[in-house]
PDB file of N, CA and C in Angstrom:
ATOM      1  N   MET A 161     124.844   6.526  22.715  1.00  0.00           N
ATOM      2  CA  MET A 161     123.409   5.642  22.830  1.00  0.00           C
ATOM      3  C   MET A 161     123.932   4.223  21.894  1.00  0.00           C
ATOM      4  N   LYS A 162     123.500   3.445  22.806  1.00  0.00           N
ATOM      5  CA  LYS A 162     124.168   1.731  22.575  1.00  0.00           C
ATOM      6  C   LYS A 162     122.129   1.375  22.544  1.00  0.00           C
ATOM      7  N   ARG A 163     122.116   0.490  21.384  1.00  0.00           N
ATOM      8  CA  ARG A 163     120.830   0.104  21.376  1.00  0.00           C
ATOM      9  C   ARG A 163     120.472  -1.387  21.081  1.00  0.00           C
ATOM     10  N   TYR A 164     119.670  -2.368  21.560  1.00  0.00           N
ATOM     11  CA  TYR A 164     119.801  -3.486  21.863  1.00  0.00           C
ATOM     12  C   TYR A 164     118.371  -4.093  21.165  1.00  0.00           C
ATOM     13  N   ALA A 165     118.060  -5.145  20.496  1.00  0.00           N
ATOM     14  CA  ALA A 165     117.132  -5.701  20.298  1.00  0.00           C
ATOM     15  C   ALA A 165     116.663  -7.045  21.166  1.00  0.00           C
ATOM     16  N   VAL A 166     115.679  -6.518  21.719  1.00  0.00           N
ATOM     17  CA  VAL A 166     115.079  -7.842  22.532  1.00  0.00           C
ATOM     18  C   VAL A 166     114.491  -8.747  21.897  1.00  0.00           C
ATOM     19  N   LYS A 167     115.036 -10.002  21.842  1.00  0.00           N
ATOM     20  CA  LYS A 167     114.294 -11.048  20.958  1.00  0.00           C
ATOM     21  C   LYS A 167     113.697 -12.557  21.915  1.00  0.00           C
ATOM     22  N   ASN A 168     113.250 -13.223  21.030  1.00  0.00           N
ATOM     23  CA  ASN A 168     112.880 -14.564  21.824  1.00  0.00           C
ATOM     24  C   ASN A 168     112.394 -15.323  20.767  1.00  0.00           C
ATOM     25  N   ASP A 169     113.222 -16.197  20.414  1.00  0.00           N
ATOM     26  CA  ASP A 169     113.314 -17.046  19.074  1.00  0.00           C
ATOM     27  C   ASP A 169     112.345 -18.125  19.385  1.00  0.00           C
ATOM     28  N   TYR A 170     111.852 -18.333  20.578  1.00  0.00           N
ATOM     29  CA  TYR A 170     110.929 -19.486  20.849  1.00  0.00           C
ATOM     30  C   TYR A 170     109.151 -18.890  20.421  1.00  0.00           C
ATOM     31  N   ILE A 171     109.043 -17.363  21.129  1.00  0.00           N
ATOM     32  CA  ILE A 171     107.836 -16.670  20.753  1.00  0.00           C
ATOM     33  C   ILE A 171     107.886 -16.127  19.535  1.00  0.00           C
ATOM     34  N   ALA A 172     108.755 -15.657  18.970  1.00  0.00           N
ATOM     35  CA  ALA A 172     108.621 -14.511  17.790  1.00  0.00           C
ATOM     36  C   ALA A 172     110.052 -14.842  16.851  1.00  0.00           C
ATOM     37  N   PRO A 173     109.958 -16.106  16.652  1.00  0.00           N
ATOM     38  CA  PRO A 173     111.511 -16.012  15.630  1.00  0.00           C
ATOM     39  C   PRO A 173     111.703 -14.678  14.816  1.00  0.00           C
ATOM     40  N   ASN A 174     113.014 -14.295  14.873  1.00  0.00           N
ATOM     41  CA  ASN A 174     113.419 -13.510  13.885  1.00  0.00           C
ATOM     42  C   ASN A 174     112.837 -12.139  13.893  1.00  0.00           C
ATOM     43  N   LYS A 175     112.159 -12.086  15.220  1.00  0.00           N
ATOM     44  CA  LYS A 175     111.460 -10.643  15.525  1.00  0.00           C
ATOM     45  C   LYS A 175     112.030  -9.713  16.407  1.00  0.00           C
ATOM     46  N   VAL A 176     112.027  -8.021  16.276  1.00  0.00           N
ATOM     47  CA  VAL A 176     112.569  -7.495  17.460  1.00  0.00           C
ATOM     48  C   VAL A 176     111.108  -7.312  18.431  1.00  0.00           C
ATOM     49  N   ILE A 177     111.366  -7.612  19.380  1.00  0.00           N
ATOM     50  CA  ILE A 177     110.121  -7.490  20.403  1.00  0.00           C
ATOM     51  C   ILE A 177     110.250  -6.336  21.039  1.00  0.00           C
ATOM     52  N   SER A 178     110.968  -5.496  21.397  1.00  0.00           N
ATOM     53  CA  SER A 178     111.296  -4.468  22.207  1.00  0.00           C
ATOM     54  C   SER A 178     112.920  -3.943  21.595  1.00  0.00           C
ATOM     55  N   ILE A 179     113.077  -2.855  22.221  1.00  0.00           N
ATOM     56  CA  ILE A 179     114.597  -2.275  21.767  1.00  0.00           C
ATOM     57  C   ILE A 179     115.030  -1.509  23.293  1.00  0.00           C
ATOM     58  N   LEU A 180     115.979  -2.287  23.646  1.00  0.00           N
ATOM     59  CA  LEU A 180     116.809  -1.767  25.079  1.00  0.00           C
ATOM     60  C   LEU A 180     117.733  -0.612  24.293  1.00  0.00           C
ATOM     61  N   ASN A 181     117.293   0.713  25.257  1.00  0.00           N
ATOM     62  CA  ASN A 181     118.492   1.432  24.898  1.00  0.00           C
ATOM     63  C   ASN A 181     119.612   1.938  26.188  1.00  0.00           C
ATOM     64  N   TYR A 182     120.578   2.205  25.927  1.00  0.00           N
ATOM     65  CA  TYR A 182     121.421   2.589  26.913  1.00  0.00           C
ATOM     66  C   TYR A 182     122.448   3.643  26.660  1.00  0.00           C
ATOM     67  N   ASP A 183     122.165   4.913  27.591  1.00  0.00           N
ATOM     68  CA  ASP A 183     122.569   6.206  27.436  1.00  0.00           C
ATOM     69  C   ASP A 183     124.270   5.740  28.193  1.00  0.00           C
ATOM     70  N   ILE A 184     125.374   5.979  27.482  1.00  0.00           N
ATOM     71  CA  ILE A 184     126.496   5.696  28.245  1.00  0.00           C
ATOM     72  C   ILE A 184     126.899   6.766  29.039  1.00  0.00           C
ATOM     73  N   LYS A 185     126.229   8.050  28.541  1.00  0.00           N
ATOM     74  CA  LYS A 185     126.752   9.541  29.622  1.00  0.00           C
ATOM     75  C   LYS A 185     126.035   9.423  31.020  1.00  0.00           C
ATOM     76  N   THR A 186     124.741   8.930  30.752  1.00  0.00           N
ATOM     77  CA  THR A 186     124.124   9.204  31.838  1.00  0.00           C
ATOM     78  C   THR A 186     123.783   7.709  32.721  1.00  0.00           C
ATOM     79  N   LYS A 187     124.116   6.561  32.287  1.00  0.00           N
ATOM     80  CA  LYS A 187     124.159   5.389  32.717  1.00  0.00           C
ATOM     81  C   LYS A 187     122.846   4.870  32.704  1.00  0.00           C
ATOM     82  N   GLN A 188     122.081   5.551  31.823  1.00  0.00           N
ATOM     83  CA  GLN A 188     120.693   4.982  32.215  1.00  0.00           C
ATOM     84  C   GLN A 188     120.127   3.785  30.903  1.00  0.00           C
ATOM     85  N   PHE A 189     119.007   3.099  31.309  1.00  0.00           N
ATOM     86  CA  PHE A 189     118.512   2.345  30.154  1.00  0.00           C
ATOM     87  C   PHE A 189     116.808   2.945  29.768  1.00  0.00           C
ATOM     88  N   THR A 190     116.548   2.643  28.876  1.00  0.00           N
ATOM     89  CA  THR A 190     115.077   3.088  28.543  1.00  0.00           C
ATOM     90  C   THR A 190     114.697   2.157  27.634  1.00  0.00           C
ATOM     91  N   ILE A 191     113.586   1.399  27.404  1.00  0.00           N
ATOM     92  CA  ILE A 191     112.878   0.807  26.395  1.00  0.00           C
ATOM     93  C   ILE A 191     112.047   1.203  25.579  1.00  0.00           C
ATOM     94  N   ASP A 192     112.071   0.793  24.202  1.00  0.00           N
ATOM     95  CA  ASP A 192     110.823   1.198  23.076  1.00  0.00           C
ATOM     96  C   ASP A 192     110.168  -0.043  22.873  1.00  0.00           C
ATOM     97  N   ILE A 193     108.890  -0.147  22.870  1.00  0.00           N
ATOM     98  CA  ILE A 193     108.400  -1.162  22.465  1.00  0.00           C
ATOM     99  C   ILE A 193     107.184  -0.967  21.053  1.00  0.00           C
ATOM    100  N   PRO A 194     108.006  -1.788  19.830  1.00  0.00           N
ATOM    101  CA  PRO A 194     107.193  -1.409  18.704  1.00  0.00           C
ATOM    102  C   PRO A 194     105.450  -1.611  18.893  1.00  0.00           C
ATOM    103  N   GLU A 195     104.808  -0.810  17.983  1.00  0.00           N
ATOM    104  CA  GLU A 195     103.385  -0.697  18.050  1.00  0.00           C
ATOM    105  C   GLU A 195     102.967  -2.275  17.567  1.00  0.00           C
ATOM    106  N   GLU A 196     103.497  -3.007  16.728  1.00  0.00           N
ATOM    107  CA  GLU A 196     103.551  -4.198  16.337  1.00  0.00           C
ATOM    108  C   GLU A 196     103.563  -5.395  17.510  1.00  0.00           C
ATOM    109  N   ALA A 197     104.088  -5.190  18.350  1.00  0.00           N
ATOM    110  CA  ALA A 197     104.393  -6.031  19.257  1.00  0.00           C
ATOM    111  C   ALA A 197     103.213  -6.704  20.460  1.00  0.00           C
ATOM    112  N   ALA A 198     102.919  -7.974  20.213  1.00  0.00           N
ATOM    113  CA  ALA A 198     101.667  -8.159  20.907  1.00  0.00           C
ATOM    114  C   ALA A 198     102.412  -8.736  22.452  1.00  0.00           C
ATOM    115  N   LEU A 199     101.283  -8.509  23.127  1.00  0.00           N
ATOM    116  CA  LEU A 199     101.325  -8.722  24.781  1.00  0.00           C
ATOM    117  C   LEU A 199     101.912  -9.772  24.945  1.00  0.00           C
ATOM    118  N   ASN A 200     101.733 -10.965  24.256  1.00  0.00           N
ATOM    119  CA  ASN A 200     102.085 -12.042  24.690  1.00  0.00           C
ATOM    120  C   ASN A 200     103.633 -12.561  24.277  1.00  0.00           C
ATOM    121  N   GLU A 201     103.818 -11.658  23.540  1.00  0.00           N
ATOM    122  CA  GLU A 201     105.247 -11.739  22.978  1.00  0.00           C
ATOM    123  C   GLU A 201     106.256 -11.329  23.824  1.00  0.00           C
ATOM    124  N   LEU A 202     106.078  -9.971  24.618  1.00  0.00           N
ATOM    125  CA  LEU A 202     106.752  -8.931  25.222  1.00  0.00           C
ATOM    126  C   LEU A 202     107.147  -9.935  26.853  1.00  0.00           C
ATOM    127  N   PRO A 203     108.270  -9.646  27.536  1.00  0.00           N
ATOM    128  CA  PRO A 203     108.572  -9.898  28.903  1.00  0.00           C
ATOM    129  C   PRO A 203     107.499  -9.565  29.522  1.00  0.00           C
ATOM    130  N   TYR A 204     107.103  -9.956  30.675  1.00  0.00           N
ATOM    131  CA  TYR A 204     106.231  -9.524  31.793  1.00  0.00           C
ATOM    132  C   TYR A 204     105.937  -8.079  32.238  1.00  0.00           C
ATOM    133  N   ILE A 205     107.036  -7.719  32.646  1.00  0.00           N
ATOM    134  CA  ILE A 205     107.250  -6.354  32.744  1.00  0.00           C
ATOM    135  C   ILE A 205     106.863  -5.296  31.822  1.00  0.00           C
ATOM    136  N   ILE A 206     107.488  -5.643  30.657  1.00  0.00           N
ATOM    137  CA  ILE A 206     107.062  -4.971  29.606  1.00  0.00           C
ATOM    138  C   ILE A 206     105.556  -5.040  28.842  1.00  0.00           C
ATOM    139  N   SER A 207     105.093  -6.224  29.309  1.00  0.00           N
ATOM    140  CA  SER A 207     103.851  -6.196  28.523  1.00  0.00           C
ATOM    141  C   SER A 207     102.689  -5.495  29.286  1.00  0.00           C
ATOM    142  N   SER A 208     102.914  -5.759  31.069  1.00  0.00           N
ATOM    143  CA  SER A 208     101.887  -4.948  31.629  1.00  0.00           C
ATOM    144  C   SER A 208     102.071  -3.484  31.327  1.00  0.00           C
ATOM    145  N   LEU A 209     103.146  -3.093  31.141  1.00  0.00           N
ATOM    146  CA  LEU A 209     103.434  -1.647  30.875  1.00  0.00           C
ATOM    147  C   LEU A 209     102.626  -1.113  29.533  1.00  0.00           C
ATOM    148  N   LYS A 210     103.002  -2.163  28.598  1.00  0.00           N
ATOM    149  CA  LYS A 210     102.159  -1.823  27.197  1.00  0.00           C
ATOM    150  C   LYS A 210     100.987  -1.789  27.062  1.00  0.00           C
ATOM    151  N   LYS A 211     100.207  -2.797  28.266  1.00  0.00           N
ATOM    152  CA  LYS A 211      98.747  -2.844  28.466  1.00  0.00           C
ATOM    153  C   LYS A 211      98.467  -1.475  29.103  1.00  0.00           C
ATOM    154  N   ARG A 212      99.073  -0.842  29.738  1.00  0.00           N
ATOM    155  CA  ARG A 212      98.815   0.510  30.266  1.00  0.00           C
ATOM    156  C   ARG A 212      98.736   1.576  29.457  1.00  0.00           C
ATOM    157  N   GLY A 213      99.351   1.736  28.232  1.00  0.00           N
ATOM    158  CA  GLY A 213      99.740   2.425  27.223  1.00  0.00           C
ATOM    159  C   GLY A 213     100.702   2.971  26.815  1.00  0.00           C
ATOM    160  N   PHE A 214     101.782   2.383  27.383  1.00  0.00           N
ATOM    161  CA  PHE A 214     103.419   2.820  27.219  1.00  0.00           C
ATOM    162  C   PHE A 214     103.729   2.316  25.946  1.00  0.00           C
ATOM    163  N   GLN A 215     104.714   3.125  25.342  1.00  0.00           N
ATOM    164  CA  GLN A 215     105.149   2.465  24.079  1.00  0.00           C
ATOM    165  C   GLN A 215     106.718   2.857  24.351  1.00  0.00           C
ATOM    166  N   LYS A 216     107.181   4.019  25.154  1.00  0.00           N
ATOM    167  CA  LYS A 216     108.398   4.188  25.556  1.00  0.00           C
ATOM    168  C   LYS A 216     108.513   3.801  27.289  1.00  0.00           C
ATOM    169  N   ILE A 217     109.234   3.061  27.872  1.00  0.00           N
ATOM    170  CA  ILE A 217     109.563   3.071  29.017  1.00  0.00           C
ATOM    171  C   ILE A 217     110.909   3.694  29.651  1.00  0.00           C
ATOM    172  N   GLY A 218     110.344   4.293  30.693  1.00  0.00           N
ATOM    173  CA  GLY A 218     111.668   5.562  31.502  1.00  0.00           C
ATOM    174  C   GLY A 218     112.520   4.727  32.233  1.00  0.00           C
ATOM    175  N   PRO A 219     113.421   5.356  32.654  1.00  0.00           N
ATOM    176  CA  PRO A 219     114.661   4.387  33.151  1.00  0.00           C
ATOM    177  C   PRO A 219     114.728   3.697  34.331  1.00  0.00           C
ATOM    178  N   GLU A 220     113.356   4.201  35.316  1.00  0.00           N
ATOM    179  CA  GLU A 220     112.838   3.550  36.553  1.00  0.00           C
ATOM    180  C   GLU A 220     112.690   2.164  35.977  1.00  0.00           C
ATOM    181  N   TRP A 221     111.792   1.983  35.168  1.00  0.00           N
ATOM    182  CA  TRP A 221     111.268   0.558  34.906  1.00  0.00           C
ATOM    183  C   TRP A 221     111.958  -0.056  33.953  1.00  0.00           C
ATOM    184  N   SER A 222     112.904   0.581  33.234  1.00  0.00           N
ATOM    185  CA  SER A 222     113.609  -0.118  32.238  1.00  0.00           C
ATOM    186  C   SER A 222     114.807  -0.872  33.423  1.00  0.00           C
ATOM    187  N   MET A 223     115.277  -0.072  34.348  1.00  0.00           N
ATOM    188  CA  MET A 223     116.210  -0.627  35.279  1.00  0.00           C
ATOM    189  C   MET A 223     115.700  -1.783  35.789  1.00  0.00           C
ATOM    190  N   ILE A 224     114.455  -1.731  36.362  1.00  0.00           N
ATOM    191  CA  ILE A 224     113.675  -2.853  37.106  1.00  0.00           C
ATOM    192  C   ILE A 224     113.934  -4.078  36.118  1.00  0.00           C
ATOM    193  N   TRP A 225     113.636  -3.657  34.684  1.00  0.00           N
ATOM    194  CA  TRP A 225     113.777  -4.991  34.016  1.00  0.00           C
ATOM    195  C   TRP A 225     115.349  -5.428  33.704  1.00  0.00           C
ATOM    196  N   VAL A 226     116.117  -4.756  33.672  1.00  0.00           N
ATOM    197  CA  VAL A 226     117.702  -5.108  33.385  1.00  0.00           C
ATOM    198  C   VAL A 226     117.919  -5.632  34.820  1.00  0.00           C
ATOM    199  N   ARG A 227     117.626  -5.196  35.809  1.00  0.00           N
ATOM    200  CA  ARG A 227     117.864  -5.973  37.170  1.00  0.00           C
ATOM    201  C   ARG A 227     117.235  -7.292  37.602  1.00  0.00           C
ATOM    202  N   SER A 228     116.378  -7.482  36.573  1.00  0.00           N
ATOM    203  CA  SER A 228     115.769  -9.043  36.836  1.00  0.00           C
ATOM    204  C   SER A 228     116.220  -9.873  36.054  1.00  0.00           C
ATOM    205  N   ARG A 229     117.310  -9.630  35.089  1.00  0.00           N
ATOM    206  CA  ARG A 229     118.173 -10.517  34.208  1.00  0.00           C
ATOM    207  C   ARG A 229     119.433 -10.757  34.646  1.00  0.00           C
ATOM    208  N   ILE A 230     119.937 -10.286  35.785  1.00  0.00           N
ATOM    209  CA  ILE A 230     121.330  -9.998  36.314  1.00  0.00           C
ATOM    210  C   ILE A 230     121.369 -10.447  37.389  1.00  0.00           C
ATOM    211  N   VAL A 231     122.729 -10.883  37.792  1.00  0.00           N
ATOM    212  CA  VAL A 231     122.877 -11.565  39.360  1.00  0.00           C
ATOM    213  C   VAL A 231     122.799 -10.176  40.334  1.00  0.00           C
ATOM    214  N   PRO A 232     122.057 -10.091  41.232  1.00  0.00           N
ATOM    215  CA  PRO A 232     121.962  -8.928  42.057  1.00  0.00           C
ATOM    216  C   PRO A 232     123.154  -8.349  43.042  1.00  0.00           C
ATOM    217  N   ASN A 233     123.581  -7.256  43.218  1.00  0.00           N
ATOM    218  CA  ASN A 233     124.678  -7.041  43.988  1.00  0.00           C
ATOM    219  C   ASN A 233     124.886  -7.502  45.150  1.00  0.00           C
ATOM    220  N   THR A 234     123.667  -7.712  45.840  1.00  0.00           N
ATOM    221  CA  THR A 234     123.628  -8.214  47.158  1.00  0.00           C
ATOM    222  C   THR A 234     123.994  -9.943  47.477  1.00  0.00           C
ATOM    223  N   ARG A 235     124.074 -10.502  45.816  1.00  0.00           N
ATOM    224  CA  ARG A 235     124.066 -11.878  46.028  1.00  0.00           C
ATOM    225  C   ARG A 235     125.896 -12.187  46.963  1.00  0.00           C
ATOM    226  N   GLN A 236     125.505 -13.288  47.615  1.00  0.00           N
ATOM    227  CA  GLN A 236     126.481 -13.729  48.636  1.00  0.00           C
ATOM    228  C   GLN A 236     127.742 -13.700  48.219  1.00  0.00           C
ATOM    229  N   ASN A 237     128.040 -14.298  47.023  1.00  0.00           N
ATOM    230  CA  ASN A 237     129.095 -14.902  46.045  1.00  0.00           C
ATOM    231  C   ASN A 237     129.654 -13.961  45.404  1.00  0.00           C
ATOM    232  N   ILE A 238     128.962 -12.826  45.557  1.00  0.00           N
ATOM    233  CA  ILE A 238     129.068 -11.459  44.222  1.00  0.00           C
ATOM    234  C   ILE A 238     130.671 -11.475  44.018  1.00  0.00           C
ATOM    235  N   GLY A 239     131.400 -11.546  44.715  1.00  0.00           N
ATOM    236  CA  GLY A 239     132.682 -11.424  44.665  1.00  0.00           C
ATOM    237  C   GLY A 239     133.369 -12.616  43.614  1.00  0.00           C
ATOM    238  N   GLN A 240     132.870 -13.642  43.666  1.00  0.00           N
ATOM    239  CA  GLN A 240     133.362 -14.822  43.038  1.00  0.00           C
ATOM    240  C   GLN A 240     132.703 -14.604  41.437  1.00  0.00           C
ATOM    241  N   ILE A 241     131.696 -14.218  41.400  1.00  0.00           N
ATOM    242  CA  ILE A 241     130.930 -13.776  39.927  1.00  0.00           C
ATOM    243  C   ILE A 241     131.477 -12.969  39.595  1.00  0.00           C
ATOM    244  N   LEU A 242     131.982 -12.063  39.710  1.00  0.00           N
ATOM    245  CA  LEU A 242     132.618 -10.967  39.240  1.00  0.00           C
ATOM    246  C   LEU A 242     134.019 -11.127  38.914  1.00  0.00           C
ATOM    247  N   ARG A 243     134.733 -12.007  39.826  1.00  0.00           N
ATOM    248  CA  ARG A 243     136.127 -12.481  39.193  1.00  0.00           C
ATOM    249  C   ARG A 243     135.604 -13.555  38.123  1.00  0.00           C
ATOM    250  N   ALA A 244     134.729 -14.510  38.051  1.00  0.00           N
ATOM    251  CA  ALA A 244     134.995 -15.479  37.072  1.00  0.00           C
ATOM    252  C   ALA A 244     134.581 -14.570  35.622  1.00  0.00           C
ATOM    253  N   ASN A 245     133.671 -13.012  35.791  1.00  0.00           N
ATOM    254  CA  ASN A 245     133.521 -12.405  34.626  1.00  0.00           C
ATOM    255  C   ASN A 245     134.603 -12.019  34.110  1.00  0.00           C
ATOM    256  N   LYS A 246     135.441 -11.877  34.989  1.00  0.00           N
ATOM    257  CA  LYS A 246     137.065 -10.775  35.037  1.00  0.00           C
ATOM    258  C   LYS A 246     136.280  -9.385  34.941  1.00  0.00           C
ATOM    259  N   MET A 247     135.448  -9.114  36.028  1.00  0.00           N
ATOM    260  CA  MET A 247     135.047  -7.535  36.360  1.00  0.00           C
ATOM    261  C   MET A 247     135.861  -7.080  37.708  1.00  0.00           C
ATOM    262  N   ARG A 248     136.156  -6.037  37.563  1.00  0.00           N
ATOM    263  CA  ARG A 248     136.718  -5.469  38.933  1.00  0.00           C
ATOM    264  C   ARG A 248     135.604  -4.903  39.813  1.00  0.00           C
ATOM    265  N   ARG A 249     134.515  -4.491  39.083  1.00  0.00           N
ATOM    266  CA  ARG A 249     133.379  -4.077  40.161  1.00  0.00           C
ATOM    267  C   ARG A 249     132.199  -4.227  39.345  1.00  0.00           C
ATOM    268  N   TYR A 250     130.911  -4.311  40.303  1.00  0.00           N
ATOM    269  CA  TYR A 250     129.788  -4.548  39.994  1.00  0.00           C
ATOM    270  C   TYR A 250     129.403  -3.454  39.114  1.00  0.00           C
ATOM    271  N   ASP A 251     128.724  -3.894  37.596  1.00  0.00           N
ATOM    272  CA  ASP A 251     128.161  -3.088  36.767  1.00  0.00           C
ATOM    273  C   ASP A 251     127.100  -3.686  35.943  1.00  0.00           C
ATOM    274  N   GLU A 252     125.946  -3.052  36.004  1.00  0.00           N
ATOM    275  CA  GLU A 252     124.703  -3.811  35.544  1.00  0.00           C
ATOM    276  C   GLU A 252     124.640  -3.767  34.124  1.00  0.00           C
ATOM    277  N   TYR A 253     125.354  -2.904  33.476  1.00  0.00           N
ATOM    278  CA  TYR A 253     125.475  -2.976  31.977  1.00  0.00           C
ATOM    279  C   TYR A 253     126.134  -4.028  31.519  1.00  0.00           C
ATOM    280  N   GLU A 254     127.798  -3.797  31.934  1.00  0.00           N
ATOM    281  CA  GLU A 254     128.556  -4.982  31.594  1.00  0.00           C
ATOM    282  C   GLU A 254     127.914  -6.485  32.095  1.00  0.00           C
ATOM    283  N   LEU A 255     127.276  -6.636  33.490  1.00  0.00           N
ATOM    284  CA  LEU A 255     126.905  -7.806  33.717  1.00  0.00           C
ATOM    285  C   LEU A 255     125.855  -8.277  32.395  1.00  0.00           C
ATOM    286  N   LEU A 256     124.985  -7.408  32.444  1.00  0.00           N
ATOM    287  CA  LEU A 256     123.856  -7.793  31.383  1.00  0.00           C
ATOM    288  C   LEU A 256     124.031  -7.923  29.656  1.00  0.00           C
ATOM    289  N   LEU A 257     125.467  -7.617  29.316  1.00  0.00           N
ATOM    290  CA  LEU A 257     126.289  -7.982  28.106  1.00  0.00           C
ATOM    291  C   LEU A 257     126.833  -8.984  28.279  1.00  0.00           C
ATOM    292  N   LYS A 258     127.350  -9.503  29.292  1.00  0.00           N
ATOM    293  CA  LYS A 258     128.081 -10.776  29.584  1.00  0.00           C
ATOM    294  C   LYS A 258     127.281 -11.760  29.064  1.00  0.00           C
ATOM    295  N   ASN A 259     126.155 -12.034  29.256  1.00  0.00           N
ATOM    296  CA  ASN A 259     125.218 -13.443  29.190  1.00  0.00           C
ATOM    297  C   ASN A 259     124.129 -12.695  27.834  1.00  0.00           C
ATOM    298  N   GLN A 260     124.556 -11.516  27.216  1.00  0.00           N
ATOM    299  CA  GLN A 260     123.593 -11.329  26.125  1.00  0.00           C
ATOM    300  C   GLN A 260     121.994 -11.112  26.794  1.00  0.00           C
ATOM    301  N   GLY A 261     122.087 -10.702  27.919  1.00  0.00           N
ATOM    302  CA  GLY A 261     120.774 -10.551  28.683  1.00  0.00           C
ATOM    303  C   GLY A 261     119.810 -11.607  29.026  1.00  0.00           C
ATOM    304  N   ARG A 262     120.680 -12.846  28.861  1.00  0.00           N
ATOM    305  CA  ARG A 262     119.831 -14.207  29.142  1.00  0.00           C
ATOM    306  C   ARG A 262     119.514 -13.844  30.480  1.00  0.00           C
ATOM    307  N   CYS A 263     118.486 -14.787  31.037  1.00  0.00           N
ATOM    308  CA  CYS A 263     118.410 -15.597  32.424  1.00  0.00           C
ATOM    309  C   CYS A 263     117.679 -16.569  32.262  1.00  0.00           C
ATOM    310  N   CYS A 264     117.662 -17.276  33.632  1.00  0.00           N
ATOM    311  CA  CYS A 264     117.278 -18.470  33.475  1.00  0.00           C
ATOM    312  C   CYS A 264     115.471 -18.709  33.856  1.00  0.00           C
ATOM    313  N   GLN A 265     115.173 -17.539  33.558  1.00  0.00           N
ATOM    314  CA  GLN A 265     113.767 -17.706  33.778  1.00  0.00           C
ATOM    315  C   GLN A 265     112.917 -17.780  32.737  1.00  0.00           C
ATOM    316  N   ASP A 266     113.385 -17.061  31.230  1.00  0.00           N
ATOM    317  CA  ASP A 266     113.199 -17.200  30.343  1.00  0.00           C
ATOM    318  C   ASP A 266     113.764 -17.274  28.655  1.00  0.00           C
ATOM    319  N   GLU A 267     113.519 -17.108  27.636  1.00  0.00           N
ATOM    320  CA  GLU A 267     114.238 -17.134  26.811  1.00  0.00           C
ATOM    321  C   GLU A 267     114.577 -15.937  25.914  1.00  0.00           C
ATOM    322  N   TYR A 268     114.271 -14.807  26.672  1.00  0.00           N
ATOM    323  CA  TYR A 268     114.413 -13.347  26.141  1.00  0.00           C
ATOM    324  C   TYR A 268     116.008 -13.362  25.893  1.00  0.00           C
ATOM    325  N   TYR A 269     116.453 -12.534  25.016  1.00  0.00           N
ATOM    326  CA  TYR A 269     118.150 -12.315  24.684  1.00  0.00           C
ATOM    327  C   TYR A 269     118.397 -11.028  24.208  1.00  0.00           C
ATOM    328  N   LEU A 270     119.510 -10.493  24.300  1.00  0.00           N
ATOM    329  CA  LEU A 270     119.659  -8.920  23.503  1.00  0.00           C
ATOM    330  C   LEU A 270     120.649  -9.542  22.340  1.00  0.00           C
ATOM    331  N   GLU A 271     120.344  -8.363  21.134  1.00  0.00           N
ATOM    332  CA  GLU A 271     121.127  -8.469  20.289  1.00  0.00           C
ATOM    333  C   GLU A 271     121.598  -7.144  19.740  1.00  0.00           C
ATOM    334  N   GLU A 272     123.068  -6.728  19.626  1.00  0.00           N
ATOM    335  CA  GLU A 272     123.177  -5.119  19.401  1.00  0.00           C
ATOM    336  C   GLU A 272     122.603  -4.996  18.099  1.00  0.00           C
ATOM    337  N   ILE A 273     122.168  -3.635  18.067  1.00  0.00           N
ATOM    338  CA  ILE A 273     121.760  -2.809  16.919  1.00  0.00           C
ATOM    339  C   ILE A 273     122.554  -2.061  16.442  1.00  0.00           C
ATOM    340  N   GLU A 274     123.535  -2.469  15.224  1.00  0.00           N
ATOM    341  CA  GLU A 274     124.474  -1.383  14.742  1.00  0.00           C
ATOM    342  C   GLU A 274     123.704  -0.196  13.980  1.00  0.00           C
TER     343      GLU A 274
END
């Protein structure tokens, strides 16, 4: 199991906002939301689930959040993007890590938890 702290230094400096887990065997993501995480600190998808009482987000919603952070496999120039990232095939996990989970829509990023 790989674990990554979701952070945003603009909203909550030096704070783990949530934890993204990746099970290497099943290739599935899950997200843990700390009790102390405030709704306004969390990414929208995660905050809306916390608002509904979730502390642990299952694979389906976790994958939706991951896919919102990476280039979709339907992108017209996906071959060029994969070559630029030295990738032979499309892999959500690998793409997510290439940019530390960053996307152009917000300031959230991932930091591996040892």
